[in-house]
PDB file of C-alpha atoms in Angstrom:
ATOM      1  CA  MET A   1       6.678  33.637  -0.062  1.00 55.00           C
ATOM      2  CA  THR A   2       2.886  35.619  -0.990  1.00 74.00           C
ATOM      3  CA  GLU A   3       0.254  33.803  -0.440  1.00 87.00           C
ATOM      4  CA  SER A   4       0.668  30.233  -3.187  1.00 96.00           C
ATOM      5  CA  THR A   5      -2.126  28.606  -4.605  1.00 98.00           C
ATOM      6  CA  VAL A   6      -2.974  24.794  -3.717  1.00 98.00           C
ATOM      7  CA  VAL A   7      -4.882  22.747  -5.540  1.00 98.00           C
ATOM      8  CA  VAL A   8      -6.833  20.157  -3.412  1.00 98.00           C
ATOM      9  CA  PHE A   9      -8.137  17.065  -5.621  1.00 98.00           C
ATOM     10  CA  GLY A  10     -10.562  15.609  -4.434  1.00 97.00           C
ATOM     11  CA  ASP A  11     -12.788  16.067  -0.936  1.00 93.00           C
ATOM     12  CA  ASP A  12     -14.645  13.467  -0.323  1.00 92.00           C
ATOM     13  CA  PRO A  13     -14.220  13.424   2.981  1.00 95.00           C
ATOM     14  CA  PRO A  14     -13.356  16.657   3.181  1.00 96.00           C
ATOM     15  CA  VAL A  15      -9.517  17.516   4.751  1.00 96.00           C
ATOM     16  CA  ARG A  16      -9.393  19.974   6.793  1.00 96.00           C
ATOM     17  CA  LEU A  17      -6.391  22.582   6.097  1.00 98.00           C
ATOM     18  CA  ASP A  18      -6.957  25.069   8.775  1.00 97.00           C
ATOM     19  CA  ARG A  19      -3.392  26.125   9.604  1.00 97.00           C
ATOM     20  CA  LEU A  20      -2.969  27.130   6.176  1.00 97.00           C
ATOM     21  CA  ALA A  21      -5.922  29.530   6.279  1.00 95.00           C
ATOM     22  CA  GLY A  22      -4.769  33.045   5.052  1.00 94.00           C
ATOM     23  CA  ARG A  23      -1.623  31.768   3.744  1.00 95.00           C
ATOM     24  CA  ALA A  24      -2.751  29.677   1.110  1.00 97.00           C
ATOM     25  CA  LYS A  25      -5.944  30.099  -1.637  1.00 97.00           C
ATOM     26  CA  ILE A  26      -7.312  26.556  -1.286  1.00 98.00           C
ATOM     27  CA  LEU A  27      -9.157  24.851  -4.441  1.00 98.00           C
ATOM     28  CA  VAL A  28     -11.405  21.936  -4.387  1.00 98.00           C
ATOM     29  CA  CYS A  29     -11.947  20.200  -7.456  1.00 97.00           C
ATOM     30  CA  ASP A  30     -13.190  16.948  -8.926  1.00 97.00           C
ATOM     31  CA  GLU A  31     -11.745  15.220 -12.730  1.00 97.00           C
ATOM     32  CA  SER A  32     -13.448  17.513 -14.938  1.00 97.00           C
ATOM     33  CA  SER A  33     -12.350  20.461 -12.977  1.00 97.00           C
ATOM     34  CA  LEU A  34      -8.766  19.735 -12.255  1.00 97.00           C
ATOM     35  CA  PRO A  35      -7.158  20.080 -15.919  1.00 96.00           C
ATOM     36  CA  GLU A  36      -8.249  23.479 -15.897  1.00 96.00           C
ATOM     37  CA  LEU A  37      -6.850  24.244 -12.161  1.00 97.00           C
ATOM     38  CA  LEU A  38      -3.771  22.114 -13.105  1.00 97.00           C
ATOM     39  CA  PRO A  39      -2.190  25.080 -14.983  1.00 96.00           C
ATOM     40  CA  VAL A  40      -2.394  27.929 -11.745  1.00 96.00           C
ATOM     41  CA  ALA A  41      -1.817  25.852  -8.807  1.00 98.00           C
ATOM     42  CA  ASP A  42       1.582  26.234  -6.836  1.00 98.00           C
ATOM     43  CA  ALA A  43       0.553  23.326  -5.555  1.00 98.00           C
ATOM     44  CA  LEU A  44      -1.369  20.090  -5.256  1.00 98.00           C
ATOM     45  CA  LEU A  45      -3.110  17.771  -2.840  1.00 98.00           C
ATOM     46  CA  VAL A  46      -3.672  14.156  -3.972  1.00 98.00           C
ATOM     47  CA  TRP A  47      -6.664  13.656  -1.663  1.00 98.00           C
ATOM     48  CA  ASP A  48      -8.410  10.991  -4.455  1.00 97.00           C
ATOM     49  CA  PHE A  49      -5.397   8.601  -4.748  1.00 95.00           C
ATOM     50  CA  ALA A  50      -6.815   5.914  -5.161  1.00 93.00           C
ATOM     51  CA  SER A  51      -7.842   8.133  -9.282  1.00 95.00           C
ATOM     52  CA  ASP A  52      -5.929   8.077 -12.148  1.00 95.00           C
ATOM     53  CA  ALA A  53      -7.265  11.996 -13.250  1.00 97.00           C
ATOM     54  CA  VAL A  54      -3.483  13.996 -11.928  1.00 97.00           C
ATOM     55  CA  ARG A  55      -2.141  11.563 -15.078  1.00 95.00           C
ATOM     56  CA  ALA A  56      -4.502  11.758 -17.378  1.00 94.00           C
ATOM     57  CA  ALA A  57      -4.678  15.793 -17.040  1.00 96.00           C
ATOM     58  CA  TRP A  58      -1.122  16.428 -15.816  1.00 95.00           C
ATOM     59  CA  PRO A  59      -0.237  19.144 -18.552  1.00 90.00           C
ATOM     60  CA  GLY A  60       3.093  18.127 -19.709  1.00 79.00           C
ATOM     61  CA  SER A  61       4.977  21.473 -20.896  1.00 81.00           C
ATOM     62  CA  GLY A  62       2.936  23.999 -19.672  1.00 85.00           C
ATOM     63  CA  PRO A  63       2.676  25.368 -16.644  1.00 94.00           C
ATOM     64  CA  ARG A  64       2.364  23.109 -13.434  1.00 95.00           C
ATOM     65  CA  PRO A  65       2.792  22.754 -10.293  1.00 97.00           C
ATOM     66  CA  ARG A  66       5.707  23.433  -8.642  1.00 97.00           C
ATOM     67  CA  TRP A  67       5.008  20.756  -5.937  1.00 98.00           C
ATOM     68  CA  VAL A  68       2.398  17.924  -6.068  1.00 98.00           C
ATOM     69  CA  HIS A  69       1.401  15.503  -3.057  1.00 98.00           C
ATOM     70  CA  THR A  70      -0.293  12.342  -2.465  1.00 98.00           C
ATOM     71  CA  ALA A  71      -2.419  11.531   0.294  1.00 98.00           C
ATOM     72  CA  SER A  72      -0.438   7.743   0.211  1.00 97.00           C
ATOM     73  CA  ALA A  73       2.122   5.781   0.419  1.00 95.00           C
ATOM     74  CA  GLY A  74       2.289   4.971  -3.627  1.00 94.00           C
ATOM     75  CA  VAL A  75       2.820   6.840  -6.676  1.00 96.00           C
ATOM     76  CA  ASP A  76       1.879   4.906 -10.041  1.00 95.00           C
ATOM     77  CA  ARG A  77      -1.503   6.377  -9.884  1.00 95.00           C
ATOM     78  CA  LEU A  78       0.666   9.370 -10.513  1.00 96.00           C
ATOM     79  CA  MET A  79       3.065   8.707 -12.120  1.00 95.00           C
ATOM     80  CA  CYS A  80       3.484   9.571 -16.500  1.00 94.00           C
ATOM     81  CA  PRO A  81       6.472  10.477 -18.695  1.00 95.00           C
ATOM     82  CA  GLU A  82       5.779  14.017 -18.228  1.00 95.00           C
ATOM     83  CA  LEU A  83       5.070  14.360 -14.632  1.00 96.00           C
ATOM     84  CA  ILE A  84       9.108  12.077 -14.086  1.00 95.00           C
ATOM     85  CA  GLU A  85      10.759  14.750 -16.434  1.00 94.00           C
ATOM     86  CA  SER A  86       9.278  17.721 -15.287  1.00 95.00           C
ATOM     87  CA  ASP A  87      10.843  19.623 -12.068  1.00 95.00           C
ATOM     88  CA  THR A  88       8.103  19.297  -9.678  1.00 97.00           C
ATOM     89  CA  VAL A  89       8.493  17.883  -6.871  1.00 98.00           C
ATOM     90  CA  LEU A  90       6.981  14.613  -5.816  1.00 98.00           C
ATOM     91  CA  THR A  91       6.102  14.016  -1.893  1.00 98.00           C
ATOM     92  CA  ASN A  92       4.202  11.327  -0.687  1.00 98.00           C
ATOM     93  CA  ALA A  93       2.169   9.677   2.718  1.00 98.00           C
ATOM     94  CA  ARG A  94       5.586   8.097   3.528  1.00 97.00           C
ATOM     95  CA  GLY A  95       5.263   7.692   7.877  1.00 97.00           C
ATOM     96  CA  VAL A  96       1.162   7.785   7.796  1.00 98.00           C
ATOM     97  CA  PHE A  97       0.674   4.101   7.447  1.00 98.00           C
ATOM     98  CA  GLU A  98       4.011   1.924   8.074  1.00 98.00           C
ATOM     99  CA  GLN A  99       2.538   0.499  11.987  1.00 98.00           C
ATOM    100  CA  PRO A 100      -0.625   0.091  10.979  1.00 98.00           C
ATOM    101  CA  ILE A 101      -0.339  -1.783   7.850  1.00 98.00           C
ATOM    102  CA  ALA A 102       2.420  -4.101  10.039  1.00 98.00           C
ATOM    103  CA  GLU A 103      -0.491  -4.606  12.708  1.00 98.00           C
ATOM    104  CA  TYR A 104      -3.014  -5.628   9.826  1.00 98.00           C
ATOM    105  CA  VAL A 105       0.032  -8.103   8.798  1.00 98.00           C
ATOM    106  CA  ALA A 106       0.106  -9.039  12.157  1.00 98.00           C
ATOM    107  CA  GLY A 107      -3.445  -9.871  12.926  1.00 98.00           C
ATOM    108  CA  ILE A 108      -4.143 -11.867   9.664  1.00 98.00           C
ATOM    109  CA  VAL A 109      -1.565 -14.124  10.631  1.00 98.00           C
ATOM    110  CA  ILE A 110      -1.979 -14.790  14.442  1.00 98.00           C
ATOM    111  CA  ALA A 111      -5.291 -15.311  13.280  1.00 98.00           C
ATOM    112  CA  MET A 112      -4.693 -17.500  10.603  1.00 97.00           C
ATOM    113  CA  ALA A 113      -1.503 -19.685  13.014  1.00 98.00           C
ATOM    114  CA  LYS A 114      -4.309 -19.771  15.323  1.00 98.00           C
ATOM    115  CA  ASP A 115      -7.350 -20.827  13.073  1.00 97.00           C
ATOM    116  CA  PHE A 116      -9.871 -18.317  14.823  1.00 97.00           C
ATOM    117  CA  TYR A 117     -11.950 -18.516  11.438  1.00 95.00           C
ATOM    118  CA  GLY A 118     -12.382 -22.449  12.159  1.00 96.00           C
ATOM    119  CA  SER A 119     -12.875 -21.033  15.634  1.00 97.00           C
ATOM    120  CA  TRP A 120     -16.144 -18.596  15.046  1.00 97.00           C
ATOM    121  CA  GLU A 121     -17.594 -21.062  12.212  1.00 96.00           C
ATOM    122  CA  LEU A 122     -17.890 -24.090  14.737  1.00 98.00           C
ATOM    123  CA  GLN A 123     -18.885 -21.224  17.184  1.00 98.00           C
ATOM    124  CA  ARG A 124     -21.835 -19.941  15.433  1.00 97.00           C
ATOM    125  CA  GLN A 125     -22.951 -24.268  14.805  1.00 98.00           C
ATOM    126  CA  ARG A 126     -22.677 -24.604  18.867  1.00 98.00           C
ATOM    127  CA  ARG A 127     -19.727 -27.058  18.342  1.00 98.00           C
ATOM    128  CA  TRP A 128     -16.810 -28.009  20.741  1.00 98.00           C
ATOM    129  CA  ARG A 129     -14.212 -29.653  18.538  1.00 97.00           C
ATOM    130  CA  HIS A 130     -10.614 -29.444  20.082  1.00 97.00           C
ATOM    131  CA  ARG A 131      -8.174 -28.859  17.910  1.00 97.00           C
ATOM    132  CA  GLU A 132      -4.184 -27.705  17.405  1.00 97.00           C
ATOM    133  CA  THR A 133      -3.122 -24.673  15.605  1.00 97.00           C
ATOM    134  CA  MET A 134       0.027 -23.596  13.946  1.00 97.00           C
ATOM    135  CA  ARG A 135       2.943 -22.133  16.811  1.00 98.00           C
ATOM    136  CA  LEU A 136       4.277 -18.951  15.374  1.00 98.00           C
ATOM    137  CA  ALA A 137       7.572 -18.874  16.513  1.00 98.00           C
ATOM    138  CA  GLY A 138      10.002 -20.490  14.307  1.00 98.00           C
ATOM    139  CA  THR A 139       8.109 -20.026  11.168  1.00 98.00           C
ATOM    140  CA  ARG A 140       9.740 -17.881   8.740  1.00 98.00           C
ATOM    141  CA  ALA A 141       8.617 -14.832   6.512  1.00 98.00           C
ATOM    142  CA  VAL A 142       9.730 -13.821   3.246  1.00 98.00           C
ATOM    143  CA  VAL A 143       8.580  -9.859   3.250  1.00 98.00           C
ATOM    144  CA  ILE A 144       9.223  -8.332  -0.127  1.00 98.00           C
ATOM    145  CA  GLY A 145      10.208  -4.382  -0.283  1.00 97.00           C
ATOM    146  CA  ALA A 146      12.428  -3.164   1.819  1.00 96.00           C
ATOM    147  CA  GLY A 147      10.940   0.170   1.921  1.00 95.00           C
ATOM    148  CA  PRO A 148       9.679   1.117   5.747  1.00 96.00           C
ATOM    149  CA  ILE A 149       6.359  -0.498   5.511  1.00 97.00           C
ATOM    150  CA  GLY A 150       8.351  -4.341   4.676  1.00 98.00           C
ATOM    151  CA  ARG A 151      10.511  -2.338   7.411  1.00 98.00           C
ATOM    152  CA  ALA A 152       7.524  -2.414  10.184  1.00 98.00           C
ATOM    153  CA  ILE A 153       6.105  -5.479   8.423  1.00 98.00           C
ATOM    154  CA  GLY A 154       9.462  -7.517   9.240  1.00 98.00           C
ATOM    155  CA  HIS A 155      10.153  -5.284  12.885  1.00 98.00           C
ATOM    156  CA  THR A 156       6.681  -6.559  13.725  1.00 98.00           C
ATOM    157  CA  LEU A 157       6.547 -10.304  12.734  1.00 98.00           C
ATOM    158  CA  ALA A 158       9.789 -10.896  14.507  1.00 98.00           C
ATOM    159  CA  ALA A 159       8.582 -10.000  17.193  1.00 98.00           C
ATOM    160  CA  LEU A 160       6.312 -13.247  17.915  1.00 98.00           C
ATOM    161  CA  GLY A 161       9.298 -14.951  16.830  1.00 98.00           C
ATOM    162  CA  ILE A 162       8.815 -15.454  13.213  1.00 98.00           C
ATOM    163  CA  GLU A 163      12.103 -15.996  11.292  1.00 98.00           C
ATOM    164  CA  VAL A 164      11.917 -12.534   8.345  1.00 98.00           C
ATOM    165  CA  ASP A 165      13.613 -12.448   5.637  1.00 98.00           C
ATOM    166  CA  LEU A 166      14.090  -8.826   3.924  1.00 98.00           C
ATOM    167  CA  VAL A 167      13.766  -9.164   0.317  1.00 98.00           C
ATOM    168  CA  GLY A 168      14.482  -5.181  -1.492  1.00 96.00           C
ATOM    169  CA  ARG A 169      15.525  -4.063  -5.322  1.00 93.00           C
ATOM    170  CA  THR A 170      19.202  -5.155  -4.002  1.00 94.00           C
ATOM    171  CA  ALA A 171      21.061  -6.034  -2.044  1.00 96.00           C
ATOM    172  CA  ARG A 172      22.227  -4.460   1.485  1.00 94.00           C
ATOM    173  CA  GLU A 173      22.808  -4.914   5.523  1.00 95.00           C
ATOM    174  CA  GLY A 174      19.710  -6.708   6.608  1.00 95.00           C
ATOM    175  CA  VAL A 175      18.217  -6.786   3.200  1.00 97.00           C
ATOM    176  CA  ARG A 176      18.720  -9.484   0.413  1.00 98.00           C
ATOM    177  CA  GLY A 177      18.598  -8.975  -3.027  1.00 97.00           C
ATOM    178  CA  ALA A 178      15.837  -9.676  -5.259  1.00 96.00           C
ATOM    179  CA  ASP A 179      18.045 -12.710  -7.145  1.00 96.00           C
ATOM    180  CA  GLU A 180      17.735 -14.448  -3.822  1.00 98.00           C
ATOM    181  CA  LEU A 181      13.494 -14.444  -4.092  1.00 98.00           C
ATOM    182  CA  ASN A 182      13.198 -17.317  -6.093  1.00 96.00           C
ATOM    183  CA  GLY A 183      15.351 -19.331  -3.294  1.00 97.00           C
ATOM    184  CA  LEU A 184      13.331 -18.105  -0.751  1.00 98.00           C
ATOM    185  CA  LEU A 185      10.345 -18.449  -1.669  1.00 98.00           C
ATOM    186  CA  SER A 186      10.657 -22.445  -0.979  1.00 98.00           C
ATOM    187  CA  GLU A 187      11.221 -21.804   3.018  1.00 97.00           C
ATOM    188  CA  ALA A 188       8.896 -19.474   3.883  1.00 98.00           C
ATOM    189  CA  ASP A 189       5.085 -19.979   5.894  1.00 98.00           C
ATOM    190  CA  TRP A 190       4.310 -16.323   5.174  1.00 98.00           C
ATOM    191  CA  VAL A 191       4.982 -14.701   2.036  1.00 98.00           C
ATOM    192  CA  VAL A 192       4.289 -10.891   2.538  1.00 98.00           C
ATOM    193  CA  CYS A 193       4.538  -8.591  -0.533  1.00 98.00           C
ATOM    194  CA  ALA A 194       4.775  -4.882   0.096  1.00 98.00           C
ATOM    195  CA  ALA A 195       6.707  -3.244  -2.640  1.00 97.00           C
ATOM    196  CA  PRO A 196       6.060  -0.855  -4.768  1.00 95.00           C
ATOM    197  CA  LEU A 197       4.649  -0.675  -8.155  1.00 95.00           C
ATOM    198  CA  THR A 198       6.663  -0.245 -10.354  1.00 93.00           C
ATOM    199  CA  ASP A 199       7.615  -1.762 -14.478  1.00 92.00           C
ATOM    200  CA  GLY A 200      10.234  -4.496 -12.957  1.00 93.00           C
ATOM    201  CA  THR A 201       7.800  -5.284 -10.025  1.00 96.00           C
ATOM    202  CA  ARG A 202       4.331  -5.715 -12.027  1.00 97.00           C
ATOM    203  CA  GLY A 203       3.267  -9.146 -12.194  1.00 98.00           C
ATOM    204  CA  MET A 204       6.044 -10.319 -10.288  1.00 98.00           C
ATOM    205  CA  PHE A 205       3.673 -12.828  -8.062  1.00 98.00           C
ATOM    206  CA  GLY A 206       2.150 -15.598 -11.492  1.00 98.00           C
ATOM    207  CA  ARG A 207       2.223 -18.738 -11.902  1.00 98.00           C
ATOM    208  CA  ASP A 208       5.776 -19.224 -11.535  1.00 98.00           C
ATOM    209  CA  ALA A 209       6.064 -17.838  -8.036  1.00 98.00           C
ATOM    210  CA  PHE A 210       3.071 -19.659  -6.583  1.00 98.00           C
ATOM    211  CA  ALA A 211       5.052 -22.656  -7.850  1.00 98.00           C
ATOM    212  CA  ARG A 212       8.079 -22.532  -5.956  1.00 98.00           C
ATOM    213  CA  MET A 213       5.719 -22.315  -2.398  1.00 98.00           C
ATOM    214  CA  LYS A 214       5.730 -24.484   0.374  1.00 98.00           C
ATOM    215  CA  SER A 215       2.222 -25.873   0.281  1.00 98.00           C
ATOM    216  CA  SER A 216       1.632 -24.957   3.489  1.00 98.00           C
ATOM    217  CA  ALA A 217       2.409 -21.528   2.321  1.00 98.00           C
ATOM    218  CA  VAL A 218       0.234 -18.559   2.884  1.00 98.00           C
ATOM    219  CA  PHE A 219       0.082 -15.224   0.415  1.00 98.00           C
ATOM    220  CA  ILE A 220      -0.384 -12.033   1.519  1.00 99.00           C
ATOM    221  CA  ASN A 221      -0.767  -8.754  -0.545  1.00 98.00           C
ATOM    222  CA  VAL A 222      -0.361  -4.694   1.287  1.00 98.00           C
ATOM    223  CA  GLY A 223       0.998  -3.538  -1.692  1.00 97.00           C
ATOM    224  CA  ARG A 224      -0.978  -2.978  -5.147  1.00 97.00           C
ATOM    225  CA  GLY A 225      -2.998  -4.840  -7.050  1.00 97.00           C
ATOM    226  CA  PRO A 226      -1.234  -5.269  -9.570  1.00 97.00           C
ATOM    227  CA  LEU A 227       2.152  -6.969  -8.404  1.00 98.00           C
ATOM    228  CA  VAL A 228      -0.122  -9.906  -8.129  1.00 98.00           C
ATOM    229  CA  VAL A 229      -1.075 -12.449 -11.490  1.00 98.00           C
ATOM    230  CA  GLN A 230      -4.913 -13.366 -10.403  1.00 97.00           C
ATOM    231  CA  ASP A 231      -6.036 -15.592 -12.640  1.00 98.00           C
ATOM    232  CA  ASP A 232      -2.675 -17.655 -11.602  1.00 98.00           C
ATOM    233  CA  LEU A 233      -3.077 -16.935  -7.677  1.00 98.00           C
ATOM    234  CA  VAL A 234      -6.909 -18.123  -8.615  1.00 98.00           C
ATOM    235  CA  ALA A 235      -5.260 -21.105 -10.394  1.00 98.00           C
ATOM    236  CA  ALA A 236      -2.623 -22.229  -7.592  1.00 98.00           C
ATOM    237  CA  LEU A 237      -5.480 -21.546  -3.935  1.00 98.00           C
ATOM    238  CA  VAL A 238      -8.256 -24.089  -6.345  1.00 98.00           C
ATOM    239  CA  ALA A 239      -5.196 -26.885  -6.743  1.00 98.00           C
ATOM    240  CA  ARG A 240      -4.091 -26.162  -3.348  1.00 97.00           C
ATOM    241  CA  HIS A 241      -0.292 -24.900  -4.506  1.00 97.00           C
ATOM    242  CA  ILE A 242      -0.415 -22.616  -1.550  1.00 98.00           C
ATOM    243  CA  ALA A 243      -2.686 -22.834   1.580  1.00 98.00           C
ATOM    244  CA  GLY A 244      -4.124 -20.243   1.578  1.00 98.00           C
ATOM    245  CA  ALA A 245      -4.100 -16.285   0.535  1.00 98.00           C
ATOM    246  CA  VAL A 246      -5.016 -12.757   1.772  1.00 98.00           C
ATOM    247  CA  LEU A 247      -6.028  -9.899  -0.420  1.00 98.00           C
ATOM    248  CA  ASP A 248      -5.409  -5.917   0.729  1.00 98.00           C
ATOM    249  CA  VAL A 249      -5.259  -4.863  -2.543  1.00 98.00           C
ATOM    250  CA  PHE A 250      -6.514  -5.831  -6.120  1.00 97.00           C
ATOM    251  CA  GLU A 251      -5.687  -4.877  -9.617  1.00 95.00           C
ATOM    252  CA  HIS A 252      -9.621  -3.519 -10.274  1.00 94.00           C
ATOM    253  CA  GLU A 253     -10.563  -1.780  -7.654  1.00 95.00           C
ATOM    254  CA  PRO A 254     -13.572  -1.404  -5.620  1.00 95.00           C
ATOM    255  CA  LEU A 255     -13.866  -5.183  -6.180  1.00 96.00           C
ATOM    256  CA  ALA A 256     -17.453  -6.114  -7.583  1.00 96.00           C
ATOM    257  CA  ALA A 257     -20.501  -7.626  -5.926  1.00 97.00           C
ATOM    258  CA  ASP A 258     -20.088 -10.504  -8.667  1.00 97.00           C
ATOM    259  CA  ASP A 259     -16.055 -10.879  -8.961  1.00 97.00           C
ATOM    260  CA  PRO A 260     -15.326 -14.238  -8.390  1.00 96.00           C
ATOM    261  CA  LEU A 261     -12.572 -13.511  -6.588  1.00 97.00           C
ATOM    262  CA  TRP A 262     -15.252 -13.186  -3.644  1.00 98.00           C
ATOM    263  CA  ASP A 263     -15.620 -17.343  -3.835  1.00 97.00           C
ATOM    264  CA  VAL A 264     -12.762 -18.492  -4.089  1.00 98.00           C
ATOM    265  CA  PRO A 265     -11.785 -21.320  -1.762  1.00 97.00           C
ATOM    266  CA  GLY A 266      -8.911 -20.262   0.707  1.00 97.00           C
ATOM    267  CA  LEU A 267      -9.038 -16.581   0.152  1.00 98.00           C
ATOM    268  CA  PHE A 268      -9.294 -14.170   1.952  1.00 98.00           C
ATOM    269  CA  VAL A 269     -10.480 -10.563   0.992  1.00 98.00           C
ATOM    270  CA  SER A 270     -10.121  -7.367   2.737  1.00 98.00           C
ATOM    271  CA  PRO A 271     -11.255  -3.660   1.167  1.00 97.00           C
ATOM    272  CA  HIS A 272      -7.879  -1.664   1.158  1.00 97.00           C
ATOM    273  CA  MET A 273      -7.951  -0.986   3.784  1.00 97.00           C
ATOM    274  CA  SER A 274      -4.809  -2.737   6.082  1.00 98.00           C
ATOM    275  CA  GLY A 275      -3.546   1.338   6.810  1.00 97.00           C
ATOM    276  CA  ASP A 276      -6.826   3.031   7.291  1.00 97.00           C
ATOM    277  CA  THR A 277      -7.015   3.222  11.580  1.00 97.00           C
ATOM    278  CA  VAL A 278      -9.104   5.422  12.972  1.00 97.00           C
ATOM    279  CA  GLY A 279      -7.742   9.430  12.588  1.00 97.00           C
ATOM    280  CA  TRP A 280      -5.992   8.704   9.551  1.00 97.00           C
ATOM    281  CA  ARG A 281      -6.941  11.634   7.668  1.00 97.00           C
ATOM    282  CA  ASP A 282      -6.566  13.822  10.021  1.00 97.00           C
ATOM    283  CA  GLN A 283      -2.662  12.544  10.204  1.00 98.00           C
ATOM    284  CA  LEU A 284      -2.749  13.324   6.878  1.00 98.00           C
ATOM    285  CA  ALA A 285      -3.550  16.496   6.763  1.00 98.00           C
ATOM    286  CA  GLU A 286      -1.123  17.369   9.508  1.00 98.00           C
ATOM    287  CA  GLN A 287       1.558  15.644   7.273  1.00 98.00           C
ATOM    288  CA  PHE A 288       0.604  18.284   4.224  1.00 98.00           C
ATOM    289  CA  GLN A 289       0.125  21.031   6.489  1.00 98.00           C
ATOM    290  CA  ASP A 290       3.698  20.451   8.297  1.00 98.00           C
ATOM    291  CA  ASN A 291       5.166  19.414   4.900  1.00 98.00           C
ATOM    292  CA  TYR A 292       3.794  23.165   3.340  1.00 98.00           C
ATOM    293  CA  ASP A 293       5.468  24.756   6.470  1.00 98.00           C
ATOM    294  CA  ARG A 294       8.672  23.875   5.164  1.00 98.00           C
ATOM    295  CA  TRP A 295       7.959  24.401   1.503  1.00 97.00           C
ATOM    296  CA  ALA A 296       6.762  28.341   2.210  1.00 96.00           C
ATOM    297  CA  ALA A 297      10.239  28.543   4.127  1.00 96.00           C
ATOM    298  CA  GLY A 298      12.552  27.489   0.957  1.00 96.00           C
ATOM    299  CA  GLU A 299      13.417  24.086   3.423  1.00 98.00           C
ATOM    300  CA  PRO A 300      13.771  20.478   2.203  1.00 97.00           C
ATOM    301  CA  LEU A 301      10.246  18.745   1.797  1.00 98.00           C
ATOM    302  CA  LEU A 302      10.234  15.665   3.364  1.00 98.00           C
ATOM    303  CA  ASN A 303       9.194  12.276   1.933  1.00 98.00           C
ATOM    304  CA  VAL A 304      10.521  13.645  -1.879  1.00 98.00           C
ATOM    305  CA  VAL A 305      10.419  10.550  -4.446  1.00 98.00           C
ATOM    306  CA  ASP A 306      12.686   9.823  -6.749  1.00 97.00           C
ATOM    307  CA  LYS A 307      10.143   9.924  -9.927  1.00 96.00           C
ATOM    308  CA  ARG A 308      12.486   7.614 -11.828  1.00 94.00           C
ATOM    309  CA  LEU A 309      12.407   4.845  -8.896  1.00 93.00           C
ATOM    310  CA  GLY A 310       8.575   5.337  -8.250  1.00 94.00           C
ATOM    311  CA  TYR A 311       9.661   5.834  -4.601  1.00 94.00           C
ATOM    312  CA  VAL A 312      11.589   7.481  -1.585  1.00 95.00           C
ATOM    313  CA  PRO A 313      15.293   6.068  -1.293  1.00 91.00           C
ATOM    314  CA  VAL A 314      15.814   4.701   2.019  1.00 80.00           C
ATOM    315  CA  ASP A 315      19.354   3.627   3.454  1.00 63.00           C
TER     316      ASP A 315
END
């Protein structure tokens, strides 16, 4: 392959692609310059994966990248009819975020079961108040999303003695079908949403879903913000229909300082950081360069997204 043109959308912080030196022409752009560079790109690295700019600037039937890679697990911010219908190959960052997100979920579950926040607050008040906390072994978790992230969450929670039901789009070995979700919600102590955002999953957690949960249940979303109808979640928490909730993702990010979600009782907020551990950006850069090596050699790419499904199919 002759020297190819790789367009990198986003450079904050800068991405290091040292292994491509002398092999590819690297052009870094922002939202304003993206439309003019897309038609000349052989490959596009979406480094700023929180932006909708690629979807807005996609050139449709004109010249376009043959390969797009996003440095994220989700691809919903990229998808548009023109990209879906094109012959452009789309890949994602599967393999980087699974275990960190699973550890985040496990940490949240342990912290809530053992009331670490309560202990910290009592320490701040210099009050000695003995309490009894929940034993995790024997509790039940429903994990929605049977891809690599959901599976990693399930395995990690199971190691704590939690009984886990993994729910996917269709039933298969070790996975319950989406048609079973309503019945499972009424039995769960922990409901963890790790589903991809598609037309079929948008708003899947609303008033009806929260009404099915136990009053002692905790809801955790590490998938995508629009999977949840936020007003319905707030109503469920205020009315104490569920015991608590944890949101790492939101419909609008970043969450504004005056957003009422900050003050909802029983809601724990984190700034879309569940998968971000020390060195994660270096891992993302290495993953892209590994896949570039395959692309340059004419070998099949890893993590190819089924653009109609909106995710990488799993066995």
